[in-house]
mmCIF file of C-alpha atoms in Angstrom:
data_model
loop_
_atom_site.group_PDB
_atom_site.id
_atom_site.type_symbol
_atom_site.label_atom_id
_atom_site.label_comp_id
_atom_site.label_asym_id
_atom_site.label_seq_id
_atom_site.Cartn_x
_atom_site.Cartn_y
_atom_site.Cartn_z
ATOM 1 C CA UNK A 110 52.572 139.313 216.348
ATOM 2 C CA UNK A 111 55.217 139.226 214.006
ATOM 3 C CA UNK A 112 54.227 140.630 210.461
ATOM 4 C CA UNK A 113 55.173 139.656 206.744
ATOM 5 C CA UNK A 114 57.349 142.356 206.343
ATOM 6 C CA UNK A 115 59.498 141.287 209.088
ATOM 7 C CA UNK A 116 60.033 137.684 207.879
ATOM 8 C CA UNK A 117 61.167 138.796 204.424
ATOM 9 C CA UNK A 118 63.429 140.953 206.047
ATOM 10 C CA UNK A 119 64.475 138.154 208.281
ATOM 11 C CA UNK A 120 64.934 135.766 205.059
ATOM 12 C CA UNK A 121 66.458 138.678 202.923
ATOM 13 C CA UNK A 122 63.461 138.320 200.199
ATOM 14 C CA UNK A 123 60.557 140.582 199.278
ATOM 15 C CA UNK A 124 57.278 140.233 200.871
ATOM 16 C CA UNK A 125 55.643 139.777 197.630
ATOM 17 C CA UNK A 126 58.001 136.497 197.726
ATOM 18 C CA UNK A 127 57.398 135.935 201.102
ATOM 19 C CA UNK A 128 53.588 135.697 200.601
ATOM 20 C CA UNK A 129 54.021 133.714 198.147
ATOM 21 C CA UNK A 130 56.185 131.033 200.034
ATOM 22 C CA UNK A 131 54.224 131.205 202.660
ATOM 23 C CA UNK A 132 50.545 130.923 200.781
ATOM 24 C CA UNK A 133 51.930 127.982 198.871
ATOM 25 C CA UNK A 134 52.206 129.405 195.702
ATOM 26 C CA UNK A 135 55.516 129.323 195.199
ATOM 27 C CA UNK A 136 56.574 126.182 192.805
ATOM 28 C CA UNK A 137 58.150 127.091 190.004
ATOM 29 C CA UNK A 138 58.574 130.829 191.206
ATOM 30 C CA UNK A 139 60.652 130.929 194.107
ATOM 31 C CA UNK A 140 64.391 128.671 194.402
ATOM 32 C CA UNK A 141 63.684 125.784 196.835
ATOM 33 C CA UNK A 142 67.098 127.454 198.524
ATOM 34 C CA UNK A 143 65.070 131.037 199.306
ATOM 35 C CA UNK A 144 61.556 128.968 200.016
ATOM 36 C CA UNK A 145 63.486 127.064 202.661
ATOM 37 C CA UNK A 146 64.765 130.171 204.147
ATOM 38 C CA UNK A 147 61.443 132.165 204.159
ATOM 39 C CA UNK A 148 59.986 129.058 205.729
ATOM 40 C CA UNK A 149 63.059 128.919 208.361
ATOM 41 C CA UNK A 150 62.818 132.264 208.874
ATOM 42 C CA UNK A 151 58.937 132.375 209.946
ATOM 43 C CA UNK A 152 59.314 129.469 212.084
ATOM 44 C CA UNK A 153 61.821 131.095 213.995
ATOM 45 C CA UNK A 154 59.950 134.147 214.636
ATOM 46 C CA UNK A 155 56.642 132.585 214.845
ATOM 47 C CA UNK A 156 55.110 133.765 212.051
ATOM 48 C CA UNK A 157 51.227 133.082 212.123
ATOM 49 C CA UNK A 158 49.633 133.230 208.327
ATOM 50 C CA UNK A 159 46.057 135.094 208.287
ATOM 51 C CA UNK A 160 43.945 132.276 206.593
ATOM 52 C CA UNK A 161 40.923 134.285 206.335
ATOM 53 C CA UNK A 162 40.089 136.965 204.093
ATOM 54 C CA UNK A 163 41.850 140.364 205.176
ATOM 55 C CA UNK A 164 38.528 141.869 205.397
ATOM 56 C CA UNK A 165 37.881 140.055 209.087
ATOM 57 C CA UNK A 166 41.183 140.967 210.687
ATOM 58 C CA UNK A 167 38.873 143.407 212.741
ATOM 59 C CA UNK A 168 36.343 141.591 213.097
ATOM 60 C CA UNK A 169 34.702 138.441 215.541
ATOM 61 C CA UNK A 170 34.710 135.574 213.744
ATOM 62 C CA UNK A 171 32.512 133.848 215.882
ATOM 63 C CA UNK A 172 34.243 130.536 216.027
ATOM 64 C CA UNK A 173 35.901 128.798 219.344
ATOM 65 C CA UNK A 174 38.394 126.986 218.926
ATOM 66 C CA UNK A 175 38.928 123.548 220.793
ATOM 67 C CA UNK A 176 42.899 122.515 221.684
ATOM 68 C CA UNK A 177 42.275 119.355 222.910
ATOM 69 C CA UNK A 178 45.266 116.659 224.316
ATOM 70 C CA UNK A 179 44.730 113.265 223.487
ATOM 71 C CA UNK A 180 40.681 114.085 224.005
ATOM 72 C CA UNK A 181 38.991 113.047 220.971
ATOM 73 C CA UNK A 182 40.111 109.239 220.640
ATOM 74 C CA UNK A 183 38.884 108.581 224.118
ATOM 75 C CA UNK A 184 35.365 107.599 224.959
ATOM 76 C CA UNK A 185 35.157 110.674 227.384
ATOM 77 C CA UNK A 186 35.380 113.157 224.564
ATOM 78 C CA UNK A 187 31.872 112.720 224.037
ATOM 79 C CA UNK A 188 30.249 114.266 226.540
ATOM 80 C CA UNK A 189 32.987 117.055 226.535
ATOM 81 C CA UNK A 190 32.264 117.539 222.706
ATOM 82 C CA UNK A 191 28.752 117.288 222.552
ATOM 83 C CA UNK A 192 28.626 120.003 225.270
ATOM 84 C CA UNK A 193 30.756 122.328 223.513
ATOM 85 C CA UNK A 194 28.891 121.805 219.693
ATOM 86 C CA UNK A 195 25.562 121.709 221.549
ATOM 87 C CA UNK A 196 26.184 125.176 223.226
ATOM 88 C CA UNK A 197 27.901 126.827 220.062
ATOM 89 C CA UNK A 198 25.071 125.689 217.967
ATOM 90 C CA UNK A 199 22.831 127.325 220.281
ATOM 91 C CA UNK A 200 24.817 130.724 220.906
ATOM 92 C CA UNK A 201 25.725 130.629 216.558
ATOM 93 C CA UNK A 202 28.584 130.249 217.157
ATOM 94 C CA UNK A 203 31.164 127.683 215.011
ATOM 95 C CA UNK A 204 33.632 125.220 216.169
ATOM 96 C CA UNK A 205 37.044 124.168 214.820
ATOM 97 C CA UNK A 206 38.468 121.126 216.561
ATOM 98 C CA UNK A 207 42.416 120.271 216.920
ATOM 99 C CA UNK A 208 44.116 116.991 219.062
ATOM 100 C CA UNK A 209 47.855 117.264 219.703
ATOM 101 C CA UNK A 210 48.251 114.099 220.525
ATOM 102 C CA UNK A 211 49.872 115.475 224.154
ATOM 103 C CA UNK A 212 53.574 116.141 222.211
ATOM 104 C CA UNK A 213 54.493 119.937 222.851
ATOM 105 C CA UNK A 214 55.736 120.542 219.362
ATOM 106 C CA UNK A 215 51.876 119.011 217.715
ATOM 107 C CA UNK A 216 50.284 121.184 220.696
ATOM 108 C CA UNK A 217 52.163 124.701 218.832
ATOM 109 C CA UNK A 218 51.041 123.893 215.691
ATOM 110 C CA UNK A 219 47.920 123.582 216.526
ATOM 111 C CA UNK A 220 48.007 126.945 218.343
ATOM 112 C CA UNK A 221 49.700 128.337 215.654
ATOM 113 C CA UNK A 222 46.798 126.828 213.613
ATOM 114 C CA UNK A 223 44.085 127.912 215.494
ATOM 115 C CA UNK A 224 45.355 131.565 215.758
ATOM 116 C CA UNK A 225 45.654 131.637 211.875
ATOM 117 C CA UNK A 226 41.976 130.512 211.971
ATOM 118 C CA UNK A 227 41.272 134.252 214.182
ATOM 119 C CA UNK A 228 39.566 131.995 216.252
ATOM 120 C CA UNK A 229 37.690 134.204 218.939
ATOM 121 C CA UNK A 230 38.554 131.917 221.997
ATOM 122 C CA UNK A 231 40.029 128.696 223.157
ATOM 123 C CA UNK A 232 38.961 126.060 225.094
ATOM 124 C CA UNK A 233 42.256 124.126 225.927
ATOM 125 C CA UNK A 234 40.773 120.161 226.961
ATOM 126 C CA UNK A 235 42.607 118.028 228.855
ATOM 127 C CA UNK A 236 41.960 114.203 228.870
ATOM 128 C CA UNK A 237 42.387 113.996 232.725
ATOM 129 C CA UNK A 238 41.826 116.069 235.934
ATOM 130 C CA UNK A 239 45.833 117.930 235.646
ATOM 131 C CA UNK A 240 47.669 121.006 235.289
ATOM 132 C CA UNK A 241 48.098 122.332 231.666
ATOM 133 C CA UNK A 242 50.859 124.449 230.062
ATOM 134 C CA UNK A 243 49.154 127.664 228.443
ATOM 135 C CA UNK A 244 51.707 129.214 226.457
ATOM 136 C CA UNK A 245 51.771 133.332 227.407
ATOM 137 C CA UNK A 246 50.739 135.113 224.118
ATOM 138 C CA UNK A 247 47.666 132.872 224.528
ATOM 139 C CA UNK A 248 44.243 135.261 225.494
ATOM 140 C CA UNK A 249 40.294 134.410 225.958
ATOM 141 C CA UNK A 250 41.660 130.641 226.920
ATOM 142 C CA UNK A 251 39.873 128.706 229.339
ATOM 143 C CA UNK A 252 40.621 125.080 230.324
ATOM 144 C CA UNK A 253 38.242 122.212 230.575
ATOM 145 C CA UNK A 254 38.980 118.979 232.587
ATOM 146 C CA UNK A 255 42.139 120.844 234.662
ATOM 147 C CA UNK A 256 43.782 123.938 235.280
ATOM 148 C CA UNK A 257 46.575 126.189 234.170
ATOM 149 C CA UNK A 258 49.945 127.062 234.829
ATOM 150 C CA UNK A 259 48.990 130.594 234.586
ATOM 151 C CA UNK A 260 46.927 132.430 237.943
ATOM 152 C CA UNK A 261 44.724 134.432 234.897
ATOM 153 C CA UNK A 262 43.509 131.296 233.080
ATOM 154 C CA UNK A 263 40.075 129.875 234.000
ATOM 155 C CA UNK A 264 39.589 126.352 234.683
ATOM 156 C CA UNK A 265 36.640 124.012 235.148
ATOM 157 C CA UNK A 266 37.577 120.415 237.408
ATOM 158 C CA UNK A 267 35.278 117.914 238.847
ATOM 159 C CA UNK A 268 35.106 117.936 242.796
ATOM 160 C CA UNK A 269 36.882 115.168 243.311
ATOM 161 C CA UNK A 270 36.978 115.637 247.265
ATOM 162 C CA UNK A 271 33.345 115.702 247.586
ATOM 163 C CA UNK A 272 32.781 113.253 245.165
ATOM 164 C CA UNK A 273 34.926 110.202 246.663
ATOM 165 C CA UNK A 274 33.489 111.211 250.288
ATOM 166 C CA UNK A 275 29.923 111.049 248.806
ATOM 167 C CA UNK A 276 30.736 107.785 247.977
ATOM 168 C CA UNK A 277 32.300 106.146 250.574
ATOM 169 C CA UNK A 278 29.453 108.337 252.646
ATOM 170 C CA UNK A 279 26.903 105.997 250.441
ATOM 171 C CA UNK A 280 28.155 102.680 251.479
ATOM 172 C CA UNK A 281 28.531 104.029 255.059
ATOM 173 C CA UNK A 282 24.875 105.015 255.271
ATOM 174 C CA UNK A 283 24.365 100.925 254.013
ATOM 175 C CA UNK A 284 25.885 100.155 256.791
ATOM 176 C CA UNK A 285 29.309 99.375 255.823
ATOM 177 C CA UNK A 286 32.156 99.958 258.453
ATOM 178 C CA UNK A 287 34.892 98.538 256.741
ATOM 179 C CA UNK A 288 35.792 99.718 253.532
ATOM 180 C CA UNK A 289 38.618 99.242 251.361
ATOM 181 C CA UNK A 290 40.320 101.664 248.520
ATOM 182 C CA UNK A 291 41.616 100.488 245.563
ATOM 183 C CA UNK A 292 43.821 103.479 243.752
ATOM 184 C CA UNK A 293 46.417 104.408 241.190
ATOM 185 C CA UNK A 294 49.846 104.107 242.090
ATOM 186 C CA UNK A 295 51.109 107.373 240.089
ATOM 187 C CA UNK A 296 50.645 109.947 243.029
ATOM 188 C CA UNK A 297 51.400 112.403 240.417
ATOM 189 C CA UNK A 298 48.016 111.794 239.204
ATOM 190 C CA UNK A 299 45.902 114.851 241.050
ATOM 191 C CA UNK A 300 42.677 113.322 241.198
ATOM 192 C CA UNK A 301 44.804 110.204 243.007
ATOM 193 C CA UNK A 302 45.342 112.119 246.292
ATOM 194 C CA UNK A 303 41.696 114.103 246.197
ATOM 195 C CA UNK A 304 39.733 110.835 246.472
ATOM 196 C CA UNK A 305 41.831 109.464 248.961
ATOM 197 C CA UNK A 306 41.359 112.585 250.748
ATOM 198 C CA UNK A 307 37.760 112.422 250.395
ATOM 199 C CA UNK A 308 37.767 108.532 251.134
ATOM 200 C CA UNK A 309 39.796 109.235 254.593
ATOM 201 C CA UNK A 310 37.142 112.403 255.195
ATOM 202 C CA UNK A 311 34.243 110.683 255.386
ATOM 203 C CA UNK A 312 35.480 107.525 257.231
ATOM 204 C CA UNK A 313 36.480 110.207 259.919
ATOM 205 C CA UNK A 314 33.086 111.964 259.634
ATOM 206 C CA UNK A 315 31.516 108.898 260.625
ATOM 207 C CA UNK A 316 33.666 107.704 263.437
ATOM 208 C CA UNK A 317 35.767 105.249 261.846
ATOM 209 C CA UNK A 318 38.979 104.592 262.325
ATOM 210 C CA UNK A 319 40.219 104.159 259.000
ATOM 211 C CA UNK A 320 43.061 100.996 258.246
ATOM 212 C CA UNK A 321 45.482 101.731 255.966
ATOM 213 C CA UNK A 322 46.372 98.376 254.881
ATOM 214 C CA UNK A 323 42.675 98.489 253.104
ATOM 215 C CA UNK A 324 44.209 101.449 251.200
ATOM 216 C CA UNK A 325 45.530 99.623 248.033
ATOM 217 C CA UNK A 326 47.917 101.186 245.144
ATOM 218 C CA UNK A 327 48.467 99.444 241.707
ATOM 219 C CA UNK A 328 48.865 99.877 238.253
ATOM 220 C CA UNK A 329 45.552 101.760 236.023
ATOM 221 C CA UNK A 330 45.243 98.740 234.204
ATOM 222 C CA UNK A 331 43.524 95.338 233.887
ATOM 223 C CA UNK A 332 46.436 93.790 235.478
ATOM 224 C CA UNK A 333 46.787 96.385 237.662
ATOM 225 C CA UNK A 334 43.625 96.251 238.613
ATOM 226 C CA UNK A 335 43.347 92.488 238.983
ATOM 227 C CA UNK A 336 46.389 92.196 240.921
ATOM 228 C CA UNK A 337 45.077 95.323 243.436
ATOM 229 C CA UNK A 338 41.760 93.134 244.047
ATOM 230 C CA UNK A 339 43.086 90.244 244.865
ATOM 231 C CA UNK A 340 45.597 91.816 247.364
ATOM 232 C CA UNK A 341 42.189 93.359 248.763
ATOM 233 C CA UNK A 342 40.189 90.495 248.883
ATOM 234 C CA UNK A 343 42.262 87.569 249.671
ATOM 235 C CA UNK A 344 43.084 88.092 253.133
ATOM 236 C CA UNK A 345 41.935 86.702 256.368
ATOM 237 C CA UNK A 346 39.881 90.191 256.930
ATOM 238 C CA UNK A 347 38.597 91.339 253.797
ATOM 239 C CA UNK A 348 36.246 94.685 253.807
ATOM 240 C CA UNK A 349 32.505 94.217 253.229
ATOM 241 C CA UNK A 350 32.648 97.097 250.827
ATOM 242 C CA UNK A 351 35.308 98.720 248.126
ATOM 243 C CA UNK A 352 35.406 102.318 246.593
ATOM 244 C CA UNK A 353 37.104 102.128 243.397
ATOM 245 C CA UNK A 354 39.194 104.758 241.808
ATOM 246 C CA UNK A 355 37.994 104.160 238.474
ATOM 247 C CA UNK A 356 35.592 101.909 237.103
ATOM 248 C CA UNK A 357 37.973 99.836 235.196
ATOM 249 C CA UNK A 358 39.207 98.546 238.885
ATOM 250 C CA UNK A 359 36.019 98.228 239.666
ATOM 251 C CA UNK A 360 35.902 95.301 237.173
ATOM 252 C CA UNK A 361 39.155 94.182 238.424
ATOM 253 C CA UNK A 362 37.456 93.442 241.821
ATOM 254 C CA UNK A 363 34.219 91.920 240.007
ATOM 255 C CA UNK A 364 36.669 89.397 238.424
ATOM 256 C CA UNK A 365 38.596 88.699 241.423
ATOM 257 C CA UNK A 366 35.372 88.283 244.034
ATOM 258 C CA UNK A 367 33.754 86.003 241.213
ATOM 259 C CA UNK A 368 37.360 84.083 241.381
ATOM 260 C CA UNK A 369 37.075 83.838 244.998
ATOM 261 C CA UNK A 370 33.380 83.025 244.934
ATOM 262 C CA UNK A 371 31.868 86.098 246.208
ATOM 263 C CA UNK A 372 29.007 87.398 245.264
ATOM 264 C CA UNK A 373 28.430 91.243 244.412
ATOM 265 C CA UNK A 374 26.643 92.813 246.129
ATOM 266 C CA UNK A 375 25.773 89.952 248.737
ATOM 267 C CA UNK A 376 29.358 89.049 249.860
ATOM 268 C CA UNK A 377 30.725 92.605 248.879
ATOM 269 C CA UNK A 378 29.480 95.766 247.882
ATOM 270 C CA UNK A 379 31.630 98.022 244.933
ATOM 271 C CA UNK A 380 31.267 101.556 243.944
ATOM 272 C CA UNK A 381 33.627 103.027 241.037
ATOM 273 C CA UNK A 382 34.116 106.521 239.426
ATOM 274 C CA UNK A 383 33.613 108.089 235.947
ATOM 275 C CA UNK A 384 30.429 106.339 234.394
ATOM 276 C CA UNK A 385 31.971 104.995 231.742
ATOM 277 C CA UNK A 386 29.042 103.612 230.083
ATOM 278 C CA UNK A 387 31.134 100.876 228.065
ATOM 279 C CA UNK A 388 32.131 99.224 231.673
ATOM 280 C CA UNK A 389 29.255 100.103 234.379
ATOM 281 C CA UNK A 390 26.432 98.911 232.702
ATOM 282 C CA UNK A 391 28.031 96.304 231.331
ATOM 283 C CA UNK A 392 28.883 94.647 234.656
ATOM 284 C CA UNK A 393 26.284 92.312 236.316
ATOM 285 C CA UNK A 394 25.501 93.581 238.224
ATOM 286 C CA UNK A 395 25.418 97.000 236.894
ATOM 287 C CA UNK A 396 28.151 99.209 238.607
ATOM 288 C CA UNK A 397 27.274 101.615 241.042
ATOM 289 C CA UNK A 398 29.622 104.830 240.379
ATOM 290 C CA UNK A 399 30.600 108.811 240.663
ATOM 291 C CA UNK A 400 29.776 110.674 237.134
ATOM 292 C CA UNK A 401 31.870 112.588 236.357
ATOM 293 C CA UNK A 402 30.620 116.219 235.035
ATOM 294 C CA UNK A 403 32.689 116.543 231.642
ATOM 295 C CA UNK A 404 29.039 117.482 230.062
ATOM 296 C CA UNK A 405 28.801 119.925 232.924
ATOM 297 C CA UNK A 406 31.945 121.673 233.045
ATOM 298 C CA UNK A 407 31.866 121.887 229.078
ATOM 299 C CA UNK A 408 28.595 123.484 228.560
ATOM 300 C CA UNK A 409 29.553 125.987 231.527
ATOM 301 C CA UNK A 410 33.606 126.452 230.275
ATOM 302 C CA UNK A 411 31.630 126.957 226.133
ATOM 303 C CA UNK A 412 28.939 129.489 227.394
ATOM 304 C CA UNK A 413 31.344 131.634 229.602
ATOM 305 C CA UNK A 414 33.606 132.350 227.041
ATOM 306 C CA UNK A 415 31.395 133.341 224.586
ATOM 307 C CA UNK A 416 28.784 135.195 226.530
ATOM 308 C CA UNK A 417 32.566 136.641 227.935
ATOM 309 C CA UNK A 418 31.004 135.612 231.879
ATOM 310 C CA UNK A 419 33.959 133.832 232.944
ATOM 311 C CA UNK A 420 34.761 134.205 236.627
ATOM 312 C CA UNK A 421 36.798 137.308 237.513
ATOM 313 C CA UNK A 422 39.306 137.427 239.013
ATOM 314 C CA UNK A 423 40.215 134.309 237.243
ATOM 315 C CA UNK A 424 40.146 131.171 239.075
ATOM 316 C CA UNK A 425 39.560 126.958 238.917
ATOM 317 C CA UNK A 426 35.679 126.173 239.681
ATOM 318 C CA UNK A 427 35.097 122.909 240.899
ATOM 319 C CA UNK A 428 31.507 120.786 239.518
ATOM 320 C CA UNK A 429 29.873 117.997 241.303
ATOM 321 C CA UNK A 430 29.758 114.759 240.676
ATOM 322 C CA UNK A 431 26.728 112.806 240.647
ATOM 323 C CA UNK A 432 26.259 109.655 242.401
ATOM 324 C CA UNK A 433 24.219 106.894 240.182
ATOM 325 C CA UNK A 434 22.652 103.982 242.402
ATOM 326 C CA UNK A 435 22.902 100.651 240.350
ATOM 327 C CA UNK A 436 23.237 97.322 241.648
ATOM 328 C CA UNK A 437 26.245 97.184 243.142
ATOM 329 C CA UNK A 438 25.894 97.942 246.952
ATOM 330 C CA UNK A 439 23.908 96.789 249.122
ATOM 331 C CA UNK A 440 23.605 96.264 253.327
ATOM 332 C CA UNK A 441 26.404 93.923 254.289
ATOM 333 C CA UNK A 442 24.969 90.587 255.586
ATOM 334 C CA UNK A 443 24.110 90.985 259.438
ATOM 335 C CA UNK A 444 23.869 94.776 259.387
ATOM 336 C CA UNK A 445 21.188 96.629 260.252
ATOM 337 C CA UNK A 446 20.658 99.424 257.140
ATOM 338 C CA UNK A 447 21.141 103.278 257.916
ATOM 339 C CA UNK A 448 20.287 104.900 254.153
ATOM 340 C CA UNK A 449 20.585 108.841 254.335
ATOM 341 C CA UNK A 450 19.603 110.869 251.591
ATOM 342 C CA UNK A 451 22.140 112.669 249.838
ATOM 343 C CA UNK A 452 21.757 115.995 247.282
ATOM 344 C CA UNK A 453 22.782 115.072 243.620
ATOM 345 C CA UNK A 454 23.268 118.621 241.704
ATOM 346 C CA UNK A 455 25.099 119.890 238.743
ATOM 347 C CA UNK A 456 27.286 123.147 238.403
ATOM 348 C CA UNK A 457 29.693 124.773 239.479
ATOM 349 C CA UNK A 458 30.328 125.019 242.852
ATOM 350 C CA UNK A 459 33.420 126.859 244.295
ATOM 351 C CA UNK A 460 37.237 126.756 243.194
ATOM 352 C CA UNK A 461 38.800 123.744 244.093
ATOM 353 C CA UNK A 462 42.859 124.831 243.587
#
């Protein structure tokens, strides 16, 4: 880590001026010419200020810090959060929160920030299912919601595989043998091409041969999701059934069958993904859908850093998804019903990358 001494070198000052450039305590004591270049030179090299009393540079601070990217001003930080306060609280541990927003430059700073903090380990929290960039000097980092571009980072993902066969698996044991797909177009997306992976697996468990035009790709938003429904629906052989990739196409198709004068779950049953609360029980009927484990994986990802029980060597661990039974499917008319019961736990349960 670069020291004080170095950047006054670097800046041709002393490091009493230095610190006192750096600490903010320069006006009226140090040219603006030499504060800009002690400031220049620290960013160059990276200079991290100690904001806590010298007397802890040896010492835990027993805080985790929280990186998260574009997290907190979506509704899913809450379970996420709640995990990680809930479990710090518990362990006495303390929590310092930073957003960058998803720009590389914000996401620097706030490692920068956090390290200046002596922050005892990182959770790095991604807003979706994806790979993350975990800069090198970074140590005792895990990620939560995705994994890392680094084999010796830890990460913690839903099971998205399992979780889209278990629920095209529900509406097959209803009875349903022709089922439809409604997805994101951006491929690039990784939990895209696990659920239709899991969607095509248990199709092919059961013996049915599955039709890719009832595969349907469109935009992740209302529009999108409108304009993916109605390509699904209004055709000459629509599917008795639809797994969503999200809930918010979900609603798309609840628009679009109430358009076309179906009724849910009579005329067609829908199942989405997520659980976000703000759309599945606010459909009527209530949405049937995957939960995803961000409470799960946090609690875990908070727990195994402190208690330093992370998996070794280092790898992704995958957490179920539960299934929650609403209103939304139901036997198709004329079909005789085959329920199953399916297993519904919590925790991690293998690597997944």
């Amino acid at each position: 880590m670069t020291t004080l001494a170095e950047v006054a070198e670097a800046a041709r000052v002393s490091t009493a001026t230095a610190s006192l450039v750096l600490s903010g305590k320069s006006d009226g004591r140090v040219s603006a010419p030499t504060a800009a270049r002690v400031r220049e030179s620290a960013s160059r090299l990276g200079y991290v200020r100690d904001a806590l009393a010298g007397g802890l540079r040896n010492r835990k601070t027993r805080t985790i810090g929280v990186l998260a990217e574009r997290v907190l001003s979506t509704p899913y930080a809450v379970d996420m959060i709640d995990a990680i306060l809930t479990a710090s609280h518990e362990l006495g541990w303390s929590v310092l929160l930073t957003d960058s927003g998803g720009d590389s430059e914000q996401t620097q700073a706030a490692v920068r920030e956090l390290q200046s903090r002596r922050v005892d380990v990182i959770v790095y929290a991604a807003m979706y299912h994806q790979q993350v960039h975990v800069a090198p000097e970074l140590a005792s980092v895990a990620v939560l919601n995705g994994f890392a571009d680094r084999d010796d980072v830890v990460g913690a993902v839903p099971d998205e595989v399992t979780a889209a066969r278990e629920a095209v698996t529900h509406l097959l044991s209803l009875g349903h043998r022709r089922i439809g797909h409604i997805t994101h177009s951006d491929e690039s997306t990784v939990a895209v091409g696990l659920r239709i992976r899991g969607y095509r697996d248990a199709l092919a468990a059961a013996g049915v041969t599955h039709d890719e035009a009832l595969l349907i790709r469109g935009g992740n938003d209302p529009r999108g999701a409108d304009e993916s429904a109605r390509r699904m629906l209004d055709r000459e052989d629509p599917p008795t059934a639809v797994f969503c990739y999200n809930d918010g196409m979900a609603a798309g198709v609840y628009r679009q069958a109430a358009a076309l004068g179906l009724s849910i779950p009579e005329d067609l049953s829908v199942i989405g993904f997520d659980d976000l609360k703000l759309i599945s029980t606010n459909l009527a009927p209530q949405l049937t859908t995957m939960r995803l484990p961000h409470y799960d994986m946090a609690d875990w990802l908070t727990r195994a850093l402190i208690e330093d029980k992370l998996p070794a060597p280092p790898r992704t661990v995958s957490f179920r998804c539960d299934l929650i039974e609403r209103a939304s499917t139901a036997p198709p008319r004329h079909a005789p019903t085959t329920r199953s019961a399916h297993p519904h736990t919590s925790g991690p349960s293998g690597p997944e990358q």
